[in-house]
Protein backbone atom coordinates (compact mmCIF):
# COMPACT_ATOMS: atom_id res chain seq x y z
CA UNK A 1 0.00 0.00 0.00
CA UNK A 2 1.20 3.49 -0.87
CA UNK A 3 2.18 5.93 1.85
CA UNK A 4 -0.27 8.88 1.60
CA UNK A 5 2.55 11.32 2.41
CA UNK A 6 4.51 10.15 -0.60
CA UNK A 7 2.64 11.32 -3.70
CA UNK A 8 4.75 9.38 -6.21
CA UNK A 9 4.45 5.58 -6.43
CA UNK A 10 7.56 3.51 -5.96
CA UNK A 11 9.40 2.72 -9.18
CA UNK A 12 8.76 -0.78 -10.42
CA UNK A 13 11.18 -2.18 -12.96
CA UNK A 14 8.46 -3.38 -15.34
CA UNK A 15 6.38 -0.18 -15.17
CA UNK A 16 7.59 1.02 -18.56
CA UNK A 17 8.01 -2.31 -20.35
CA UNK A 18 4.50 -2.38 -21.84
CA UNK A 19 4.33 1.13 -23.29
CA UNK A 20 2.75 1.21 -26.74
CA UNK A 21 2.67 4.10 -29.18
CA UNK A 22 0.15 4.55 -31.94
CA UNK A 23 0.69 6.75 -34.96
CA UNK A 24 -2.47 7.79 -36.78
CA UNK A 25 -2.64 9.31 -40.24
CA UNK A 26 -5.66 9.87 -42.44
CA UNK A 27 -6.28 6.87 -44.69
CA UNK A 28 -3.16 5.03 -43.70
CA UNK A 29 -2.64 2.07 -41.44
CA UNK A 30 0.06 2.21 -38.80
CA UNK A 31 0.92 -0.97 -36.93
CA UNK A 32 2.55 -1.14 -33.54
CA UNK A 33 2.43 -4.58 -31.93
CA UNK A 34 -1.28 -5.36 -31.62
CA UNK A 35 -2.80 -1.98 -32.52
CA UNK A 36 -4.17 -1.27 -36.00
CA UNK A 37 -6.58 1.57 -36.60
CA UNK A 38 -7.67 3.83 -39.39
CA UNK A 39 -8.90 7.40 -39.25
CA UNK A 40 -11.52 8.63 -41.68
CA UNK A 41 -11.34 12.42 -41.66
CA UNK A 42 -14.49 12.95 -43.68
CA UNK A 43 -16.74 10.88 -41.42
CA UNK A 44 -14.74 11.79 -38.33
CA UNK A 45 -14.14 8.38 -36.78
CA UNK A 46 -11.24 6.13 -35.91
CA UNK A 47 -11.94 2.41 -36.13
CA UNK A 48 -10.07 -0.67 -34.96
CA UNK A 49 -10.81 -4.41 -34.98
CA UNK A 50 -11.98 -6.84 -37.63
CA UNK A 51 -12.23 -10.60 -38.00
CA UNK A 52 -8.48 -10.80 -38.67
CA UNK A 53 -7.76 -9.04 -35.36
CA UNK A 54 -10.18 -11.28 -33.43
CA UNK A 55 -12.07 -8.21 -32.20
CA UNK A 56 -15.27 -6.54 -33.38
CA UNK A 57 -14.94 -3.40 -35.47
CA UNK A 58 -15.08 -0.71 -32.81
CA UNK A 59 -15.08 3.08 -32.88
CA UNK A 60 -12.21 4.29 -30.72
CA UNK A 61 -12.36 8.02 -31.50
CA UNK A 62 -15.01 10.44 -32.76
CA UNK A 63 -14.04 13.95 -33.82
CA UNK A 64 -16.28 16.74 -32.50
CA UNK A 65 -16.93 18.19 -35.97
CA UNK A 66 -17.30 14.97 -37.97
CA UNK A 67 -20.45 13.54 -39.50
CA UNK A 68 -20.27 10.47 -37.25
CA UNK A 69 -20.69 12.69 -34.17
CA UNK A 70 -23.71 14.36 -35.80
CA UNK A 71 -25.20 10.90 -36.41
CA UNK A 72 -24.84 10.04 -32.72
CA UNK A 73 -21.89 7.64 -32.89
CA UNK A 74 -19.78 7.40 -29.75
CA UNK A 75 -16.46 5.94 -28.65
CA UNK A 76 -16.93 2.27 -27.83
CA UNK A 77 -19.76 1.67 -30.31
CA UNK A 78 -19.35 -1.63 -32.18
CA UNK A 79 -19.97 -1.50 -35.92
CA UNK A 80 -22.44 -4.25 -36.81
CA UNK A 81 -22.91 -3.53 -40.52
CA UNK A 82 -21.38 -1.35 -43.24
CA UNK A 83 -23.77 -0.83 -46.14
CA UNK A 84 -25.16 -4.35 -46.75
CA UNK A 85 -22.18 -6.23 -45.33
CA UNK A 86 -22.27 -7.67 -41.78
CA UNK A 87 -19.24 -6.37 -39.89
CA UNK A 88 -18.57 -9.73 -38.24
CA UNK A 89 -17.42 -11.02 -41.64
CA UNK A 90 -15.09 -8.11 -42.42
CA UNK A 91 -11.35 -7.95 -41.97
CA UNK A 92 -9.77 -4.68 -40.93
CA UNK A 93 -8.68 -3.90 -44.50
CA UNK A 94 -12.09 -4.78 -45.97
CA UNK A 95 -13.77 -2.33 -43.59
CA UNK A 96 -11.23 0.34 -44.49
CA UNK A 97 -11.88 -0.27 -48.19
CA UNK A 98 -15.66 0.08 -47.75
CA UNK A 99 -15.16 3.52 -46.21
CA UNK A 100 -12.70 4.52 -48.96
CA UNK A 101 -14.85 3.30 -51.86
CA UNK A 102 -18.06 4.89 -50.66
CA UNK A 103 -16.88 8.45 -50.13
CA UNK A 104 -20.27 10.11 -50.60
CA UNK A 105 -22.56 7.67 -48.82
CA UNK A 106 -21.87 4.99 -46.24
CA UNK A 107 -24.57 3.34 -44.15
CA UNK A 108 -23.07 2.27 -40.83
CA UNK A 109 -25.01 0.40 -38.15
CA UNK A 110 -23.63 0.42 -34.62
CA UNK A 111 -24.42 -1.15 -31.28
CA UNK A 112 -23.49 1.01 -28.31
JSON list of C-alpha atoms in Angstrom, two decimals, residues 47-109:
[
{"chain": "A", "resi": 47, "resn": "UNK", "atom": "CA", "xyz": [-11.94, 2.41, -36.13]},
{"chain": "A", "resi": 48, "resn": "UNK", "atom": "CA", "xyz": [-10.07, -0.67, -34.96]},
{"chain": "A", "resi": 49, "resn": "UNK", "atom": "CA", "xyz": [-10.81, -4.41, -34.98]},
{"chain": "A", "resi": 50, "resn": "UNK", "atom": "CA", "xyz": [-11.98, -6.84, -37.63]},
{"chain": "A", "resi": 51, "resn": "UNK", "atom": "CA", "xyz": [-12.23, -10.60, -38.00]},
{"chain": "A", "resi": 52, "resn": "UNK", "atom": "CA", "xyz": [-8.48, -10.80, -38.67]},
{"chain": "A", "resi": 53, "resn": "UNK", "atom": "CA", "xyz": [-7.76, -9.04, -35.36]},
{"chain": "A", "resi": 54, "resn": "UNK", "atom": "CA", "xyz": [-10.18, -11.28, -33.43]},
{"chain": "A", "resi": 55, "resn": "UNK", "atom": "CA", "xyz": [-12.07, -8.21, -32.20]},
{"chain": "A", "resi": 56, "resn": "UNK", "atom": "CA", "xyz": [-15.27, -6.54, -33.38]},
{"chain": "A", "resi": 57, "resn": "UNK", "atom": "CA", "xyz": [-14.94, -3.40, -35.47]},
{"chain": "A", "resi": 58, "resn": "UNK", "atom": "CA", "xyz": [-15.08, -0.71, -32.81]},
{"chain": "A", "resi": 59, "resn": "UNK", "atom": "CA", "xyz": [-15.08, 3.08, -32.88]},
{"chain": "A", "resi": 60, "resn": "UNK", "atom": "CA", "xyz": [-12.21, 4.29, -30.72]},
{"chain": "A", "resi": 61, "resn": "UNK", "atom": "CA", "xyz": [-12.36, 8.02, -31.50]},
{"chain": "A", "resi": 62, "resn": "UNK", "atom": "CA", "xyz": [-15.01, 10.44, -32.76]},
{"chain": "A", "resi": 63, "resn": "UNK", "atom": "CA", "xyz": [-14.04, 13.95, -33.82]},
{"chain": "A", "resi": 64, "resn": "UNK", "atom": "CA", "xyz": [-16.28, 16.74, -32.50]},
{"chain": "A", "resi": 65, "resn": "UNK", "atom": "CA", "xyz": [-16.93, 18.19, -35.97]},
{"chain": "A", "resi": 66, "resn": "UNK", "atom": "CA", "xyz": [-17.30, 14.97, -37.97]},
{"chain": "A", "resi": 67, "resn": "UNK", "atom": "CA", "xyz": [-20.45, 13.54, -39.50]},
{"chain": "A", "resi": 68, "resn": "UNK", "atom": "CA", "xyz": [-20.27, 10.47, -37.25]},
{"chain": "A", "resi": 69, "resn": "UNK", "atom": "CA", "xyz": [-20.69, 12.69, -34.17]},
{"chain": "A", "resi": 70, "resn": "UNK", "atom": "CA", "xyz": [-23.71, 14.36, -35.80]},
{"chain": "A", "resi": 71, "resn": "UNK", "atom": "CA", "xyz": [-25.20, 10.90, -36.41]},
{"chain": "A", "resi": 72, "resn": "UNK", "atom": "CA", "xyz": [-24.84, 10.04, -32.72]},
{"chain": "A", "resi": 73, "resn": "UNK", "atom": "CA", "xyz": [-21.89, 7.64, -32.89]},
{"chain": "A", "resi": 74, "resn": "UNK", "atom": "CA", "xyz": [-19.78, 7.40, -29.75]},
{"chain": "A", "resi": 75, "resn": "UNK", "atom": "CA", "xyz": [-16.46, 5.94, -28.65]},
{"chain": "A", "resi": 76, "resn": "UNK", "atom": "CA", "xyz": [-16.93, 2.27, -27.83]},
{"chain": "A", "resi": 77, "resn": "UNK", "atom": "CA", "xyz": [-19.76, 1.67, -30.31]},
{"chain": "A", "resi": 78, "resn": "UNK", "atom": "CA", "xyz": [-19.35, -1.63, -32.18]},
{"chain": "A", "resi": 79, "resn": "UNK", "atom": "CA", "xyz": [-19.97, -1.50, -35.92]},
{"chain": "A", "resi": 80, "resn": "UNK", "atom": "CA", "xyz": [-22.44, -4.25, -36.81]},
{"chain": "A", "resi": 81, "resn": "UNK", "atom": "CA", "xyz": [-22.91, -3.53, -40.52]},
{"chain": "A", "resi": 82, "resn": "UNK", "atom": "CA", "xyz": [-21.38, -1.35, -43.24]},
{"chain": "A", "resi": 83, "resn": "UNK", "atom": "CA", "xyz": [-23.77, -0.83, -46.14]},
{"chain": "A", "resi": 84, "resn": "UNK", "atom": "CA", "xyz": [-25.16, -4.35, -46.75]},
{"chain": "A", "resi": 85, "resn": "UNK", "atom": "CA", "xyz": [-22.18, -6.23, -45.33]},
{"chain": "A", "resi": 86, "resn": "UNK", "atom": "CA", "xyz": [-22.27, -7.67, -41.78]},
{"chain": "A", "resi": 87, "resn": "UNK", "atom": "CA", "xyz": [-19.24, -6.37, -39.89]},
{"chain": "A", "resi": 88, "resn": "UNK", "atom": "CA", "xyz": [-18.57, -9.73, -38.24]},
{"chain": "A", "resi": 89, "resn": "UNK", "atom": "CA", "xyz": [-17.42, -11.02, -41.64]},
{"chain": "A", "resi": 90, "resn": "UNK", "atom": "CA", "xyz": [-15.09, -8.11, -42.42]},
{"chain": "A", "resi": 91, "resn": "UNK", "atom": "CA", "xyz": [-11.35, -7.95, -41.97]},
{"chain": "A", "resi": 92, "resn": "UNK", "atom": "CA", "xyz": [-9.77, -4.68, -40.93]},
{"chain": "A", "resi": 93, "resn": "UNK", "atom": "CA", "xyz": [-8.68, -3.90, -44.50]},
{"chain": "A", "resi": 94, "resn": "UNK", "atom": "CA", "xyz": [-12.09, -4.78, -45.97]},
{"chain": "A", "resi": 95, "resn": "UNK", "atom": "CA", "xyz": [-13.77, -2.33, -43.59]},
{"chain": "A", "resi": 96, "resn": "UNK", "atom": "CA", "xyz": [-11.23, 0.34, -44.49]},
{"chain": "A", "resi": 97, "resn": "UNK", "atom": "CA", "xyz": [-11.88, -0.27, -48.19]},
{"chain": "A", "resi": 98, "resn": "UNK", "atom": "CA", "xyz": [-15.66, 0.08, -47.75]},
{"chain": "A", "resi": 99, "resn": "UNK", "atom": "CA", "xyz": [-15.16, 3.52, -46.21]},
{"chain": "A", "resi": 100, "resn": "UNK", "atom": "CA", "xyz": [-12.70, 4.52, -48.96]},
{"chain": "A", "resi": 101, "resn": "UNK", "atom": "CA", "xyz": [-14.85, 3.30, -51.86]},
{"chain": "A", "resi": 102, "resn": "UNK", "atom": "CA", "xyz": [-18.06, 4.89, -50.66]},
{"chain": "A", "resi": 103, "resn": "UNK", "atom": "CA", "xyz": [-16.88, 8.45, -50.13]},
{"chain": "A", "resi": 104, "resn": "UNK", "atom": "CA", "xyz": [-20.27, 10.11, -50.60]},
{"chain": "A", "resi": 105, "resn": "UNK", "atom": "CA", "xyz": [-22.56, 7.67, -48.82]},
{"chain": "A", "resi": 106, "resn": "UNK", "atom": "CA", "xyz": [-21.87, 4.99, -46.24]},
{"chain": "A", "resi": 107, "resn": "UNK", "atom": "CA", "xyz": [-24.57, 3.34, -44.15]},
{"chain": "A", "resi": 108, "resn": "UNK", "atom": "CA", "xyz": [-23.07, 2.27, -40.83]},
{"chain": "A", "resi": 109, "resn": "UNK", "atom": "CA", "xyz": [-25.01, 0.40, -38.15]}
]
